[in-house]
Amino acid sequence: MAVRLNPVAAGDYEAWFVREVERLGAVHFVLETEAMDRAQERAAEELRKMLPDGVDTPRAHVLWVDAETTDPDSTITVAGHEHAGWVFWRRTPDGSQAQLVDVLLADPGHGAQVRELIADAARAEGAAQLWMTVRPGDASSEALADRPGLTVRATNMTLLLDGPPVEDDGSVELRPMTPEQHEAFMSDEEASYAESRQAAGETPERAREVARTQIAQLVPDGLSSPGQRFWTAYAEGTPIGSLWIDDSQPRAFVYNVVVDPLQRRRGYGRAIMTAGARWCQEHGSVALGLNVFGYNEGARVLYDQLGYTVDHETRSLDL
């Protein structure tokens, strides 16, 4: 059955926007906020940032998935019209990557055709890669990723904190960073983060831009930045690493954990993460999330051992 991608008309955009906010709130942002109403607010905020001019936003494509069918279970009704689903993808500012922000398919069997149509369109616009988010249990995103040759670029994981107390052996003490320690920590943070993103597959230009923008948004006022916690980790009075956690949402998030080079392979990474999780639990966080890049296999093994589970993966397809 032939599948087509057709632009969402300006007159139907608001109806699509409402449905997409509901979907992203339920499958993504509720992990951060716990409350569905706040999750939908976050989804709306992010969509407006990505689509400031609606369907006329440069480099953005909001598309209906259409296919001939007589099966009512294979269609989705939006604004009084039936469709087989929808797709939202966009190109990065430098044009090198196409990002599949979201896809919803009434029939996941259309996944392969939809993926190839997006890949063809992205290739025609000069993109070298197609990046997509794959959520376990989400049949639509899993259908698009169901093919050989995709590379796992990053994995977003969560540790639930609403159960028994996190077991912390106390071998590491977390002390708030001093202004001098924070200045030293942040002096390398942007470059280090950009290097990690580049190692995960982004272009140097894209990696630097994302690192610069995200850190500026998260840490506008140094140690006084709202919701940002910066610690130096000590073992027997000796500084052995650093930890940065954002606890501005019910699901706290680890932005960086560092073990000093001379202190590695002594179990300190595990101890720092455990101490951080215990602190978050004691201060009301319902969960602790993190992102691990695909190339960092050692860290992924550690997080699996600590009980983190996968929320979603970012995968890429070379075009």
CSV table of C-alpha atoms in Angstrom, one decimal, residues 23-295:
chain,number,residue,atom,x,y,z
A,23,ARG,CA,1.3,12.9,22.6
A,24,LEU,CA,4.7,14.4,23.6
A,25,GLY,CA,3.5,15.2,27.1
A,26,ALA,CA,2.5,11.6,27.6
A,27,VAL,CA,5.4,9.7,26.0
A,28,HIS,CA,8.3,12.1,26.8
A,29,PHE,CA,7.8,15.1,29.2
A,30,VAL,CA,5.8,13.3,31.8
A,31,LEU,CA,9.1,11.5,32.7
A,32,GLU,CA,10.6,14.9,33.7
A,33,THR,CA,7.6,16.5,35.4
A,34,GLU,CA,5.6,13.5,36.8
A,35,ALA,CA,2.3,15.6,36.5
A,36,MET,CA,0.6,15.3,33.1
A,37,ASP,CA,-0.6,19.0,33.0
A,38,ARG,CA,3.0,20.2,33.5
A,39,ALA,CA,4.2,17.7,31.0
A,40,GLN,CA,1.9,19.1,28.4
A,41,GLU,CA,3.0,22.7,29.3
A,42,ARG,CA,6.6,21.6,28.7
A,43,ALA,CA,5.7,19.9,25.4
A,44,ALA,CA,3.9,23.1,24.2
A,45,GLU,CA,6.9,25.2,25.2
A,46,GLU,CA,9.4,23.1,23.3
A,47,LEU,CA,7.2,22.8,20.2
A,48,ARG,CA,6.8,26.6,20.1
A,49,LYS,CA,10.6,26.9,20.3
A,50,MET,CA,11.0,24.5,17.4
A,51,LEU,CA,8.1,25.9,15.3
A,52,PRO,CA,8.0,29.6,16.0
A,53,ASP,CA,6.3,30.2,12.7
A,54,GLY,CA,4.2,27.1,12.6
A,55,VAL,CA,4.2,25.4,9.2
A,56,ASP,CA,6.2,28.3,7.8
A,57,THR,CA,9.1,27.7,10.1
A,58,PRO,CA,12.3,27.4,8.0
A,59,ARG,CA,13.8,23.9,7.7
A,60,ALA,CA,10.8,22.3,9.6
A,61,HIS,CA,8.4,19.9,8.1
A,62,VAL,CA,5.0,19.0,9.7
A,63,LEU,CA,3.4,16.3,7.5
A,64,TRP,CA,0.4,14.0,7.4
A,65,VAL,CA,1.0,10.4,6.7
A,66,ASP,CA,-1.7,9.3,4.2
A,67,ALA,CA,-2.5,5.9,2.8
A,68,GLU,CA,-5.5,4.4,1.2
A,69,THR,CA,-7.3,2.1,3.6
A,70,THR,CA,-10.8,1.0,4.5
A,71,ASP,CA,-9.8,-0.1,8.0
A,72,PRO,CA,-10.9,2.5,10.6
A,73,ASP,CA,-8.3,1.3,13.0
A,74,SER,CA,-5.6,2.4,10.5
A,75,THR,CA,-6.5,6.0,10.6
A,76,ILE,CA,-6.3,9.0,13.0
A,77,THR,CA,-8.9,11.7,12.9
A,78,VAL,CA,-7.6,15.3,13.3
A,79,ALA,CA,-9.7,18.4,12.5
A,80,GLY,CA,-12.3,16.2,10.9
A,81,HIS,CA,-10.0,14.5,8.5
A,82,GLU,CA,-8.6,11.0,8.5
A,83,HIS,CA,-4.9,10.3,8.2
A,84,ALA,CA,-2.6,7.4,8.7
A,85,GLY,CA,-0.5,9.5,11.1
A,86,TRP,CA,1.8,12.4,11.1
A,87,VAL,CA,5.5,13.2,11.1
A,88,PHE,CA,7.5,16.2,12.3
A,89,TRP,CA,11.1,16.5,11.2
A,90,ARG,CA,13.5,19.4,10.7
A,91,ARG,CA,17.1,20.1,9.6
A,92,THR,CA,19.7,21.5,11.9
A,93,PRO,CA,20.8,25.1,11.2
A,94,ASP,CA,24.0,23.9,9.4
A,95,GLY,CA,21.9,21.6,7.3
A,96,SER,CA,24.0,18.5,7.9
A,97,GLN,CA,21.5,16.5,9.9
A,98,ALA,CA,17.8,15.8,9.7
A,99,GLN,CA,16.1,15.3,13.0
A,100,LEU,CA,13.0,13.2,13.3
A,101,VAL,CA,11.3,14.9,16.2
A,102,ASP,CA,8.2,12.7,16.4
A,103,VAL,CA,6.2,10.3,14.4
A,104,LEU,CA,2.7,8.8,15.1
A,105,LEU,CA,1.5,5.9,12.9
A,106,ALA,CA,-2.0,4.3,13.2
A,107,ASP,CA,-0.4,1.3,11.5
A,108,PRO,CA,3.2,0.7,12.4
A,109,GLY,CA,3.5,-1.4,9.3
A,110,HIS,CA,3.9,1.8,7.4
A,111,GLY,CA,7.1,2.5,9.3
A,112,ALA,CA,9.6,1.4,6.6
A,113,GLN,CA,7.9,3.4,3.9
A,114,VAL,CA,7.7,6.5,6.0
A,115,ARG,CA,11.4,6.3,7.0
A,116,GLU,CA,12.5,6.0,3.4
A,117,LEU,CA,10.3,9.0,2.4
A,118,ILE,CA,11.8,11.1,5.1
A,119,ALA,CA,15.3,9.9,4.2
A,120,ASP,CA,14.8,10.8,0.6
A,121,ALA,CA,13.5,14.3,1.4
A,122,ALA,CA,16.3,14.9,3.9
A,123,ARG,CA,18.9,13.7,1.4
A,124,ALA,CA,17.4,16.0,-1.3
A,125,GLU,CA,17.9,19.0,1.1
A,126,GLY,CA,21.5,18.1,1.6
A,127,ALA,CA,21.4,16.3,5.0
A,128,ALA,CA,24.1,13.6,5.5
A,129,GLN,CA,22.4,11.9,8.4
A,130,LEU,CA,18.9,11.2,9.7
A,131,TRP,CA,18.6,11.2,13.5
A,132,MET,CA,15.6,9.8,15.3
A,133,THR,CA,14.4,9.2,18.9
A,134,VAL,CA,13.3,5.6,19.7
A,135,ARG,CA,11.1,5.1,22.8
A,136,PRO,CA,10.8,1.5,24.1
A,137,GLY,CA,7.1,0.5,23.8
A,138,ASP,CA,6.3,3.2,21.3
A,139,ALA,CA,5.3,1.2,18.2
A,140,SER,CA,5.6,4.2,15.9
A,141,SER,CA,9.2,5.2,16.6
A,142,GLU,CA,10.2,1.5,16.9
A,143,ALA,CA,8.8,0.8,13.5
A,144,LEU,CA,10.9,3.6,11.9
A,145,ALA,CA,14.0,2.2,13.6
A,146,ASP,CA,13.4,-1.4,12.5
A,147,ARG,CA,16.2,-1.8,10.0
A,148,PRO,CA,19.9,-2.6,10.0
A,149,GLY,CA,22.5,0.1,9.8
A,150,LEU,CA,21.3,2.5,12.5
A,151,THR,CA,23.9,3.7,15.0
A,152,VAL,CA,23.0,4.3,18.6
A,153,ARG,CA,24.3,7.8,19.4
A,154,ALA,CA,22.9,8.3,22.9
A,155,THR,CA,20.7,6.7,25.5
A,156,ASN,CA,18.6,8.5,28.0
A,157,MET,CA,18.1,6.5,31.2
A,158,THR,CA,16.3,6.9,34.5
A,159,LEU,CA,16.7,5.5,38.0
A,160,LEU,CA,13.4,5.5,40.0
A,161,LEU,CA,13.8,7.0,43.6
A,162,ASP,CA,10.4,6.3,44.9
A,163,GLY,CA,11.3,2.9,46.5
A,164,PRO,CA,13.7,1.9,49.3
A,165,PRO,CA,16.6,4.2,50.3
A,166,VAL,CA,19.4,4.2,47.8
A,167,GLU,CA,22.3,2.1,49.2
A,168,ASP,CA,25.2,4.4,49.6
A,169,ASP,CA,28.3,3.1,51.4
A,170,GLY,CA,29.5,6.6,52.4
A,171,SER,CA,32.9,6.2,50.8
A,172,VAL,CA,32.5,9.5,49.0
A,173,GLU,CA,31.4,12.8,50.4
A,174,LEU,CA,29.7,15.4,48.2
A,175,ARG,CA,30.6,19.0,49.2
A,176,PRO,CA,29.1,22.0,47.4
A,177,MET,CA,31.7,23.5,45.0
A,178,THR,CA,33.5,26.6,46.1
A,179,PRO,CA,33.4,29.5,43.6
A,180,GLU,CA,37.0,28.7,42.6
A,181,GLN,CA,36.2,25.0,42.1
A,182,HIS,CA,33.1,25.9,40.1
A,183,GLU,CA,35.1,28.3,37.9
A,184,ALA,CA,37.6,25.6,37.1
A,185,PHE,CA,34.9,23.1,36.5
A,186,MET,CA,33.0,25.3,34.1
A,187,SER,CA,36.1,26.5,32.3
A,188,ASP,CA,36.3,23.2,30.4
A,189,GLU,CA,32.7,22.2,30.4
A,190,GLU,CA,31.6,23.7,27.1
A,191,ALA,CA,34.6,22.4,25.2
A,192,SER,CA,34.3,18.9,26.8
A,193,TYR,CA,30.6,18.7,26.1
A,194,ALA,CA,31.1,19.7,22.5
A,195,GLU,CA,33.8,17.1,22.1
A,196,SER,CA,31.5,14.4,23.5
A,197,ARG,CA,28.7,15.4,21.1
A,198,GLN,CA,31.2,15.3,18.2
A,199,ALA,CA,32.4,11.9,19.3
A,200,ALA,CA,28.8,10.8,19.3
A,201,GLY,CA,28.4,11.7,15.6
A,202,GLU,CA,27.5,15.4,15.4
A,203,THR,CA,29.4,17.8,13.2
A,204,PRO,CA,31.9,20.0,15.0
A,205,GLU,CA,29.9,23.1,14.2
A,206,ARG,CA,26.6,21.6,15.4
A,207,ALA,CA,28.3,20.1,18.6
A,208,ARG,CA,29.8,23.5,19.5
A,209,GLU,CA,26.5,25.3,18.9
A,210,VAL,CA,24.4,22.9,21.0
A,211,ALA,CA,27.0,22.9,23.9
A,212,ARG,CA,27.2,26.7,23.9
A,213,THR,CA,23.4,27.1,23.9
A,214,GLN,CA,22.5,24.5,26.5
A,215,ILE,CA,25.1,25.5,29.0
A,216,ALA,CA,24.2,29.2,28.7
A,217,GLN,CA,20.5,28.3,29.3
A,218,LEU,CA,21.3,26.0,32.3
A,219,VAL,CA,24.0,28.1,34.0
A,220,PRO,CA,23.2,31.7,33.5
A,221,ASP,CA,24.3,32.8,37.0
A,222,GLY,CA,27.1,30.4,37.9
A,223,LEU,CA,26.7,28.7,41.3
A,224,SER,CA,23.5,30.7,41.8
A,225,SER,CA,21.7,29.3,38.7
A,226,PRO,CA,18.3,28.0,39.7
A,227,GLY,CA,18.0,24.3,40.2
A,228,GLN,CA,21.7,23.5,39.5
A,229,ARG,CA,23.7,21.6,42.0
A,230,PHE,CA,27.5,21.4,41.8
A,231,TRP,CA,29.6,19.2,44.1
A,232,THR,CA,33.2,18.3,44.5
A,233,ALA,CA,33.5,14.6,45.6
A,234,TYR,CA,35.9,13.7,48.4
A,235,ALA,CA,37.3,10.4,49.5
A,236,GLU,CA,39.0,10.5,52.9
A,237,GLY,CA,39.4,14.2,52.6
A,238,THR,CA,41.0,14.1,49.1
A,239,PRO,CA,39.1,15.6,46.1
A,240,ILE,CA,38.5,12.8,43.6
A,241,GLY,CA,35.9,14.1,41.2
A,242,SER,CA,32.9,16.3,40.5
A,243,LEU,CA,29.1,16.0,40.0
A,244,TRP,CA,26.6,18.3,38.4
A,245,ILE,CA,22.9,17.6,38.8
A,246,ASP,CA,19.8,19.7,37.9
A,247,ASP,CA,17.0,19.1,40.4
A,248,SER,CA,14.6,21.8,39.0
A,249,GLN,CA,12.1,19.1,38.0
A,250,PRO,CA,10.7,16.1,40.0
A,251,ARG,CA,13.0,14.0,37.8
A,252,ALA,CA,16.4,15.3,38.6
A,253,PHE,CA,19.1,15.0,35.8
A,254,VAL,CA,22.8,14.3,35.9
A,255,TYR,CA,24.6,16.7,33.5
A,256,ASN,CA,28.1,15.6,34.2
A,257,VAL,CA,30.1,13.3,36.5
A,258,VAL,CA,33.8,13.4,36.5
A,259,VAL,CA,36.5,11.3,38.2
A,260,ASP,CA,39.9,12.8,38.3
A,261,PRO,CA,42.3,10.9,36.0
A,262,LEU,CA,44.6,9.8,38.8
A,263,GLN,CA,41.7,8.4,40.8
A,264,ARG,CA,40.0,6.2,38.2
A,265,ARG,CA,39.4,2.5,38.3
A,266,ARG,CA,38.9,2.6,42.1
A,267,GLY,CA,35.1,2.5,42.1
A,268,TYR,CA,34.7,6.2,42.6
A,269,GLY,CA,32.4,6.7,39.6
A,270,ARG,CA,29.9,4.3,41.1
A,271,ALA,CA,30.3,5.9,44.5
A,272,ILE,CA,29.8,9.5,43.2
A,273,MET,CA,26.7,8.4,41.3
A,274,THR,CA,25.3,6.6,44.3
A,275,ALA,CA,25.9,9.5,46.6
A,276,GLY,CA,24.2,11.9,44.1
A,277,ALA,CA,21.2,9.6,43.8
A,278,ARG,CA,20.9,9.3,47.6
A,279,TRP,CA,21.0,13.1,47.9
A,280,CYS,CA,18.3,13.5,45.3
A,281,GLN,CA,16.1,11.0,46.9
A,282,GLU,CA,16.5,12.6,50.3
A,283,HIS,CA,15.6,16.0,48.8
A,284,GLY,CA,12.4,14.9,47.1
A,285,SER,CA,13.3,13.8,43.6
A,286,VAL,CA,11.1,11.0,42.3
A,287,ALA,CA,13.7,9.9,39.8
A,288,LEU,CA,17.2,10.6,38.5
A,289,GLY,CA,17.9,10.7,34.8
A,290,LEU,CA,21.0,10.9,32.7
A,291,ASN,CA,22.3,10.7,29.1
A,292,VAL,CA,25.1,8.3,28.1
A,293,PHE,CA,26.7,8.7,24.6
A,294,GLY,CA,26.8,5.6,22.5
A,295,TYR,CA,30.5,5.3,22.4
